[in-house]
Amino acid sequence: MTRRLQADASGIAEAAAILLAGGLVAFPTETVYGLGALATDSAAIARVFAAKGRPAHNPLILHVANKALAARFARFDARAERLAAAFWPGPLTLVLPLIRDAGIAPAATAGLDTVAVRVPRHPTALRLLEAVDGPVAAPSANRSGQVSPTTAAHVLADLDGLIDLVLDAGSVEVGIESTVLDLGRPDTGRILRPGGLTRDAIEAVIGRLDVSSGASSEPLRSPGLLARHYAPKTPLRLDAVSVAKDEALLAFGPQPLEGAGWMLNLSPKGDLAEAAHNLYAMLRALDTEGARRIAVMKLPEGGLGEALADRLKRAATA
Ligand code: TXA
Ligand code: MG
């Protein structure tokens, strides 16, 4: 049985003690719930991969309370400095050169010479990371290939009995994962995974990014880019312009299609941030209805639309 504690001062203190002793703790970040383990503890990291059923070649994101802690194991160039100053704490993950002898468990970075790092802005995550005072590896707290969790109940649906504790702070703000930006070499500046921070926001700070997709050139550069990921069990159909009675509709905007057997609306007022917040919970909910298929209405393209389109495309890949 996995324990579930409120994310108050005593819950956070307990969670920090479990992490420092090598245990696994799921905790809320502003994007999705993460499955935390001490990044310097090889045995704890091995348990994360086992609990998630995650392939060993897929590296983890290290979470820290502040940039100074990150600089102990990741090399910041001028672009990384500016992005960290502009967007941390927040939903931006930087892939940077790894400092070799900094004590990070090799399995956490899948043996790469780069490391992914971020400072999350959820107050519970920040307090927990301050208490631990070191890097906490935290992939999304779901079984590998499943939809990321945005509530403690989602975490338990996937990982009950496989982890020590989940800190419960209710539903999280952003609802989709962080943007992963590759700054691992001086000549790269490429989004490996669109996410909670938009391309426009990043380009406003460091200028134009490379547009080539990591998926086509280097398949395993960011294994989160594997085509099928974030998938419910019910098949998905995108850009629906009509819907059948045995389908569940994932709608967007003030004029949802009519005729579906079930319907949830990502954002009746047509707001992309609201849609991101609702996406995974609504996919999970529609997945349990027994519909033949989930039909998804087209979403607008700009801003957070890039990350939403990415997640929906992966969820629809059979
Ligand atoms: O919002 C988030 O990022 C959440 C919360 C918990 O912080 N975490 C998350 O972690 O989504 P995860 O493990 O589900 O996704 C991490 C992504 C994967 O696509 C992984 O391949 C990529 O980051 N990644 C990690 N280290 C990398 C590296 N050194 N080079 C390239 N990609 C890396
Ligand atoms: Mg994940």
CSV table of C-alpha atoms and ligand atoms in Angstrom, one decimal:
chain,number,residue,atom,x,y,z
A,1,MET,CA,0.0,0.0,0.0
A,2,THR,CA,1.2,3.5,-0.9
A,3,ARG,CA,0.6,6.1,1.8
A,4,ARG,CA,-1.2,9.3,0.8
A,5,LEU,CA,-0.5,12.5,2.9
A,6,GLN,CA,-1.8,16.1,2.6
A,7,ALA,CA,1.0,18.4,1.3
A,8,ASP,CA,1.2,20.3,4.6
A,9,ALA,CA,4.3,21.0,6.6
A,10,SER,CA,4.4,17.6,8.3
A,11,GLY,CA,3.6,15.8,5.1
A,12,ILE,CA,6.4,17.5,3.3
A,13,ALA,CA,8.8,16.8,6.1
A,14,GLU,CA,7.9,13.1,6.0
A,15,ALA,CA,8.3,13.1,2.2
A,16,ALA,CA,11.7,14.6,2.4
A,17,ALA,CA,12.8,12.0,5.0
A,18,ILE,CA,11.6,9.2,2.8
A,19,LEU,CA,13.5,10.6,-0.2
A,20,LEU,CA,16.7,11.1,1.8
A,21,ALA,CA,16.4,7.5,3.0
A,22,GLY,CA,16.2,6.2,-0.6
A,23,GLY,CA,12.4,5.9,-1.0
A,24,LEU,CA,10.0,6.9,-3.8
A,25,VAL,CA,7.6,9.8,-3.3
A,26,ALA,CA,5.1,11.2,-5.8
A,27,PHE,CA,4.6,14.9,-5.4
A,28,PRO,CA,2.8,17.7,-7.3
A,29,THR,CA,4.6,20.1,-9.6
A,30,GLU,CA,2.8,22.8,-11.5
A,31,THR,CA,2.8,20.7,-14.7
A,32,VAL,CA,1.9,17.1,-13.6
A,33,TYR,CA,2.7,14.9,-10.6
A,34,GLY,CA,6.3,13.6,-10.5
A,35,LEU,CA,7.7,10.4,-9.1
A,36,GLY,CA,10.6,11.5,-7.0
A,37,ALA,CA,13.8,9.8,-6.0
A,38,LEU,CA,17.2,11.1,-4.9
A,39,ALA,CA,19.2,11.6,-8.0
A,40,THR,CA,22.4,10.7,-6.3
A,41,ASP,CA,21.1,7.3,-5.1
A,42,SER,CA,21.5,4.6,-7.8
A,43,ALA,CA,19.3,2.1,-6.0
A,44,ALA,CA,16.5,4.6,-5.6
A,45,ILE,CA,16.8,5.5,-9.3
A,46,ALA,CA,16.6,1.8,-10.3
A,47,ARG,CA,13.3,1.6,-8.3
A,48,VAL,CA,11.9,4.5,-10.3
A,49,PHE,CA,12.5,2.8,-13.6
A,50,ALA,CA,11.1,-0.5,-12.2
A,51,ALA,CA,7.9,1.2,-10.7
A,52,LYS,CA,7.2,3.0,-14.0
A,53,GLY,CA,8.2,0.1,-16.3
A,54,ARG,CA,10.4,2.7,-18.0
A,55,PRO,CA,13.0,1.7,-20.5
A,56,ALA,CA,16.5,2.2,-19.1
A,57,HIS,CA,17.5,4.4,-22.1
A,58,ASN,CA,15.0,7.1,-21.3
A,59,PRO,CA,16.7,9.6,-19.0
A,60,LEU,CA,15.0,11.5,-16.1
A,61,ILE,CA,14.6,15.2,-15.3
A,62,LEU,CA,16.4,16.3,-12.2
A,63,HIS,CA,14.4,18.8,-10.1
A,64,VAL,CA,16.1,21.3,-7.8
A,65,ALA,CA,15.0,24.2,-5.6
A,66,ASN,CA,17.1,26.8,-7.3
A,67,LYS,CA,19.6,27.4,-10.0
A,68,ALA,CA,22.6,27.3,-7.7
A,69,LEU,CA,21.9,23.7,-6.9
A,70,ALA,CA,21.5,22.9,-10.6
A,71,ALA,CA,24.9,24.5,-11.4
A,72,ARG,CA,26.6,21.8,-9.2
A,73,PHE,CA,25.9,19.1,-11.8
A,74,ALA,CA,24.9,21.0,-15.0
A,75,ARG,CA,27.0,23.4,-17.1
A,76,PHE,CA,25.1,26.7,-17.8
A,77,ASP,CA,26.1,28.7,-20.9
A,78,ALA,CA,24.9,32.3,-21.4
A,79,ARG,CA,21.6,31.2,-23.0
A,80,ALA,CA,20.9,28.8,-20.1
A,81,GLU,CA,21.6,31.5,-17.6
A,82,ARG,CA,19.1,33.9,-19.3
A,83,LEU,CA,16.4,31.3,-19.6
A,84,ALA,CA,16.8,30.2,-16.0
A,85,ALA,CA,16.6,33.8,-14.8
A,86,ALA,CA,13.5,34.4,-17.0
A,87,PHE,CA,11.5,31.2,-16.4
A,88,TRP,CA,12.6,29.4,-13.2
A,89,PRO,CA,10.8,28.4,-11.2
A,90,GLY,CA,8.5,27.2,-14.0
A,91,PRO,CA,7.6,24.7,-16.7
A,92,LEU,CA,10.9,24.8,-18.6
A,93,THR,CA,13.4,21.9,-18.6
A,94,LEU,CA,16.9,22.6,-19.9
A,95,VAL,CA,19.1,19.8,-21.3
A,96,LEU,CA,22.7,20.9,-20.5
A,97,PRO,CA,26.2,19.3,-20.4
A,98,LEU,CA,26.5,17.1,-17.3
A,99,ILE,CA,29.3,17.7,-14.9
A,100,ARG,CA,30.8,14.3,-14.6
A,101,ASP,CA,32.0,13.9,-11.1
A,102,ALA,CA,29.0,15.6,-9.5
A,103,GLY,CA,27.6,12.4,-8.0
A,104,ILE,CA,24.5,12.0,-10.2
A,105,ALA,CA,23.6,8.3,-10.5
A,106,PRO,CA,24.5,7.3,-14.1
A,107,ALA,CA,21.1,5.6,-14.6
A,108,ALA,CA,19.3,8.9,-14.0
A,109,THR,CA,20.7,10.4,-17.1
A,110,ALA,CA,20.7,7.0,-19.0
A,111,GLY,CA,24.5,7.3,-19.2
A,112,LEU,CA,24.3,10.4,-21.5
A,113,ASP,CA,26.8,13.3,-21.2
A,114,THR,CA,23.9,15.7,-20.8
A,115,VAL,CA,21.4,16.2,-18.0
A,116,ALA,CA,17.8,17.5,-18.0
A,117,VAL,CA,17.1,19.9,-15.1
A,118,ARG,CA,14.3,22.2,-14.0
A,119,VAL,CA,13.1,24.2,-11.0
A,120,PRO,CA,9.3,23.7,-10.6
A,121,ARG,CA,7.1,26.4,-9.3
A,122,HIS,CA,4.5,24.4,-7.3
A,123,PRO,CA,4.9,25.5,-3.7
A,124,THR,CA,4.8,21.9,-2.4
A,125,ALA,CA,7.5,20.9,-4.9
A,126,LEU,CA,9.7,23.8,-3.9
A,127,ARG,CA,9.3,23.2,-0.2
A,128,LEU,CA,10.1,19.5,-0.7
A,129,LEU,CA,13.2,20.3,-2.8
A,130,GLU,CA,14.4,22.8,-0.3
A,131,ALA,CA,14.1,20.3,2.5
A,132,VAL,CA,16.0,17.7,0.5
A,133,ASP,CA,18.6,20.3,-0.6
A,134,GLY,CA,19.8,18.2,-3.6
A,135,PRO,CA,18.6,17.0,-7.0
A,136,VAL,CA,15.4,14.9,-7.1
A,137,ALA,CA,14.9,12.9,-10.3
A,138,ALA,CA,11.2,12.9,-11.1
A,139,PRO,CA,9.6,11.5,-14.2
A,140,SER,CA,5.8,11.9,-14.5
A,141,ALA,CA,4.2,9.6,-11.9
A,142,ASN,CA,2.5,7.3,-14.3
A,143,ARG,CA,3.3,3.8,-15.7
A,144,SER,CA,5.4,4.3,-18.8
A,145,GLY,CA,3.3,5.0,-21.9
A,146,GLN,CA,0.2,6.1,-19.9
A,147,VAL,CA,-1.3,9.5,-19.5
A,148,SER,CA,0.5,11.8,-17.0
A,149,PRO,CA,-1.2,12.3,-13.6
A,150,THR,CA,-2.7,15.7,-12.7
A,151,THR,CA,-4.1,14.5,-9.3
A,152,ALA,CA,-3.0,12.2,-6.5
A,153,ALA,CA,-5.8,9.8,-7.4
A,154,HIS,CA,-4.3,9.4,-10.9
A,155,VAL,CA,-1.0,8.6,-9.4
A,156,LEU,CA,-2.5,5.9,-7.2
A,157,ALA,CA,-4.5,4.5,-10.1
A,158,ASP,CA,-1.1,3.7,-11.8
A,159,LEU,CA,1.4,3.2,-9.0
A,160,ASP,CA,-0.4,2.1,-5.8
A,161,GLY,CA,1.8,-0.4,-4.0
A,162,LEU,CA,4.8,0.4,-6.1
A,163,ILE,CA,5.9,3.6,-4.4
A,164,ASP,CA,6.1,4.7,-0.7
A,165,LEU,CA,4.1,7.9,-0.6
A,166,VAL,CA,2.1,10.4,-2.6
A,167,LEU,CA,1.8,14.0,-1.4
A,168,ASP,CA,-1.7,15.2,-2.2
A,169,ALA,CA,-2.1,18.9,-3.2
A,170,GLY,CA,-5.2,18.4,-5.4
A,171,SER,CA,-5.3,19.1,-9.1
A,172,VAL,CA,-2.2,20.8,-10.6
A,173,GLU,CA,-2.2,24.1,-12.5
A,174,VAL,CA,-0.7,23.7,-16.0
A,175,GLY,CA,-1.8,20.1,-16.7
A,176,ILE,CA,0.8,19.1,-19.4
A,177,GLU,CA,4.5,18.5,-18.9
A,178,SER,CA,7.3,21.0,-19.1
A,179,THR,CA,8.9,22.1,-22.3
A,180,VAL,CA,12.2,20.3,-22.8
A,181,LEU,CA,14.8,22.5,-24.5
A,182,ASP,CA,18.1,21.0,-25.8
A,183,LEU,CA,21.1,23.3,-25.0
A,184,GLY,CA,23.4,20.3,-24.7
A,185,ARG,CA,25.8,21.6,-27.3
A,186,PRO,CA,26.8,25.2,-28.1
A,187,ASP,CA,25.2,24.9,-31.6
A,188,THR,CA,21.9,23.4,-30.5
A,189,GLY,CA,18.8,25.2,-29.4
A,190,ARG,CA,15.9,22.9,-30.1
A,191,ILE,CA,12.7,22.0,-28.4
A,192,LEU,CA,12.7,18.2,-27.8
A,193,ARG,CA,9.2,18.2,-26.3
A,194,PRO,CA,6.8,21.2,-26.5
A,195,GLY,CA,5.1,21.8,-23.2
A,196,GLY,CA,3.9,24.3,-20.6
A,197,LEU,CA,6.2,27.1,-21.7
A,198,THR,CA,5.6,28.3,-25.3
A,199,ARG,CA,8.2,28.5,-28.1
A,200,ASP,CA,7.4,32.2,-28.4
A,201,ALA,CA,8.3,32.9,-24.8
A,202,ILE,CA,11.6,31.1,-25.1
A,203,GLU,CA,12.4,32.8,-28.4
A,204,ALA,CA,11.7,36.2,-26.9
A,205,VAL,CA,14.7,35.6,-24.5
A,206,ILE,CA,17.3,33.8,-26.6
A,207,GLY,CA,16.2,34.3,-30.2
A,208,ARG,CA,15.1,31.8,-32.9
A,209,LEU,CA,15.3,28.1,-32.1
A,210,ASP,CA,16.1,25.3,-34.5
A,211,VAL,CA,12.9,24.0,-36.1
A,212,SER,CA,14.1,20.5,-37.0
A,213,SER,CA,12.3,18.0,-34.9
A,214,GLY,CA,14.4,15.8,-32.7
A,215,ALA,CA,12.3,12.8,-33.7
A,216,SER,CA,13.3,12.7,-37.3
A,217,SER,CA,17.1,13.3,-36.9
A,218,GLU,CA,18.0,11.5,-33.7
A,219,PRO,CA,15.3,9.2,-32.5
A,220,LEU,CA,16.6,8.6,-29.0
A,221,ARG,CA,18.0,12.1,-28.3
A,222,SER,CA,14.8,12.6,-26.3
A,223,PRO,CA,13.0,9.2,-25.9
A,224,GLY,CA,9.9,11.0,-24.8
A,225,LEU,CA,9.6,11.7,-28.5
A,226,LEU,CA,8.8,8.1,-29.3
A,227,ALA,CA,5.7,8.2,-31.4
A,228,ARG,CA,3.3,6.4,-29.0
A,229,HIS,CA,3.2,7.9,-25.6
A,230,TYR,CA,0.6,9.6,-23.3
A,231,ALA,CA,-2.0,7.1,-24.6
A,232,PRO,CA,-5.4,6.1,-23.3
A,233,LYS,CA,-6.7,2.6,-24.1
A,234,THR,CA,-9.7,3.8,-26.2
A,235,PRO,CA,-8.6,4.7,-29.7
A,236,LEU,CA,-8.5,8.4,-30.5
A,237,ARG,CA,-9.7,10.2,-33.7
A,238,LEU,CA,-8.4,13.8,-34.2
A,239,ASP,CA,-9.8,16.9,-35.9
A,240,ALA,CA,-13.4,15.5,-35.7
A,241,VAL,CA,-16.0,17.5,-37.6
A,242,SER,CA,-18.8,15.2,-36.8
A,243,VAL,CA,-19.3,12.5,-34.1
A,244,ALA,CA,-21.2,9.2,-33.7
A,245,LYS,CA,-23.4,8.0,-30.8
A,246,ASP,CA,-21.0,5.3,-29.8
A,247,GLU,CA,-18.1,7.8,-29.6
A,248,ALA,CA,-17.0,10.0,-26.7
A,249,LEU,CA,-16.4,13.6,-27.7
A,250,LEU,CA,-13.5,15.6,-26.3
A,251,ALA,CA,-14.8,19.1,-27.3
A,252,PHE,CA,-13.2,22.5,-27.4
A,253,GLY,CA,-14.9,25.9,-27.5
A,254,PRO,CA,-18.5,27.3,-27.3
A,255,GLN,CA,-19.9,25.1,-30.1
A,256,PRO,CA,-19.3,21.4,-29.3
A,257,LEU,CA,-20.3,18.9,-32.0
A,258,GLU,CA,-23.6,17.2,-31.3
A,259,GLY,CA,-24.6,13.5,-31.3
A,260,ALA,CA,-21.8,11.9,-29.1
A,261,GLY,CA,-22.7,9.3,-26.5
A,262,TRP,CA,-20.5,11.1,-24.0
A,263,MET,CA,-18.9,14.5,-24.0
A,264,LEU,CA,-16.4,16.6,-22.0
A,265,ASN,CA,-15.3,20.1,-23.1
A,266,LEU,CA,-11.7,21.0,-22.6
A,267,SER,CA,-12.6,24.7,-22.5
A,268,PRO,CA,-16.1,25.9,-23.3
A,269,LYS,CA,-14.7,29.5,-23.5
A,270,GLY,CA,-12.0,28.4,-26.0
A,271,ASP,CA,-9.0,29.0,-23.8
A,272,LEU,CA,-5.8,26.9,-24.4
A,273,ALA,CA,-4.5,27.1,-20.9
A,274,GLU,CA,-7.8,25.8,-19.6
A,275,ALA,CA,-7.7,23.0,-22.2
A,276,ALA,CA,-4.1,22.0,-21.1
A,277,HIS,CA,-5.2,22.0,-17.4
A,278,ASN,CA,-8.1,19.6,-18.3
A,279,LEU,CA,-6.6,17.4,-21.1
A,280,TYR,CA,-5.2,14.4,-19.1
A,281,ALA,CA,-8.0,14.2,-16.6
A,282,MET,CA,-10.6,14.3,-19.4
A,283,LEU,CA,-8.8,11.7,-21.4
A,284,ARG,CA,-8.7,9.4,-18.4
A,285,ALA,CA,-12.4,10.0,-17.7
A,286,LEU,CA,-13.5,9.4,-21.3
A,287,ASP,CA,-11.3,6.3,-21.4
A,288,THR,CA,-13.4,4.6,-18.8
A,289,GLU,CA,-16.8,5.2,-20.5
A,290,GLY,CA,-16.6,2.1,-22.8
A,291,ALA,CA,-16.9,4.2,-26.0
A,292,ARG,CA,-15.8,2.7,-29.3
A,293,ARG,CA,-13.6,5.7,-29.9
A,294,ILE,CA,-12.7,9.2,-28.5
A,295,ALA,CA,-13.3,11.9,-31.1
A,296,VAL,CA,-11.4,15.1,-30.5
A,297,MET,CA,-12.3,18.5,-32.0
A,298,LYS,CA,-9.6,20.6,-33.6
A,299,LEU,CA,-7.7,23.0,-31.3
A,300,PRO,CA,-6.2,26.3,-32.3
A,301,GLU,CA,-2.5,26.1,-33.3
A,302,GLY,CA,-0.5,29.0,-31.6
A,303,GLY,CA,1.0,29.2,-28.1
A,304,LEU,CA,0.1,26.1,-25.9
A,305,GLY,CA,-1.6,24.7,-29.0
A,306,GLU,CA,1.8,23.2,-30.1
A,307,ALA,CA,2.1,21.1,-26.9
A,308,LEU,CA,-1.6,20.1,-27.0
A,309,ALA,CA,-1.4,19.0,-30.6
A,310,ASP,CA,1.8,17.0,-29.8
A,311,ARG,CA,0.2,15.1,-26.9
A,312,LEU,CA,-3.0,14.4,-28.9
A,313,LYS,CA,-1.1,13.2,-31.8
A,314,ARG,CA,0.9,10.8,-29.6
A,315,ALA,CA,-2.3,9.6,-27.8
A,316,ALA,CA,-3.8,8.9,-31.2
A,317,THR,CA,-0.9,6.8,-32.5
A,318,ALA,CA,-1.9,3.2,-32.2
B,1,TXA,O1,6.7,18.5,-16.4
B,1,TXA,C1,7.5,17.7,-16.4
B,1,TXA,O2,8.6,17.7,-17.1
B,1,TXA,C2,7.3,16.5,-15.5
B,1,TXA,C3,7.3,17.0,-14.1
B,1,TXA,C4,7.2,15.8,-13.1
B,1,TXA,O3,8.4,17.8,-13.8
B,1,TXA,N1,8.3,15.4,-15.7
B,1,TXA,C5,8.3,14.7,-16.8
B,1,TXA,O4,9.3,13.8,-16.9
B,1,TXA,O5,7.5,14.9,-17.8
B,1,TXA,P1,9.3,12.5,-17.9
B,1,TXA,O6,10.4,11.6,-17.4
B,1,TXA,O7,8.0,12.0,-18.0
B,1,TXA,O8,9.8,13.2,-19.2
B,1,TXA,C6,11.2,13.6,-19.3
B,1,TXA,C7,11.5,13.9,-20.7
B,1,TXA,C8,11.6,12.6,-21.5
B,1,TXA,O9,11.1,12.9,-22.8
B,1,TXA,C9,13.1,12.4,-21.6
B,1,TXA,O10,13.5,11.6,-22.7
B,1,TXA,C10,13.6,13.8,-21.7
B,1,TXA,O11,12.8,14.5,-20.8
B,1,TXA,N2,15.0,13.9,-21.2
B,1,TXA,C11,15.5,13.7,-19.9
B,1,TXA,N3,16.9,13.8,-19.9
B,1,TXA,C12,17.3,14.1,-21.2
B,1,TXA,C13,18.5,14.3,-21.8
B,1,TXA,N4,19.7,14.3,-21.1
B,1,TXA,N5,18.5,14.6,-23.1
B,1,TXA,C14,17.4,14.6,-23.8
B,1,TXA,N6,16.1,14.4,-23.3
B,1,TXA,C15,16.1,14.2,-22.0
B,2,MG,MG,6.3,11.0,-18.7
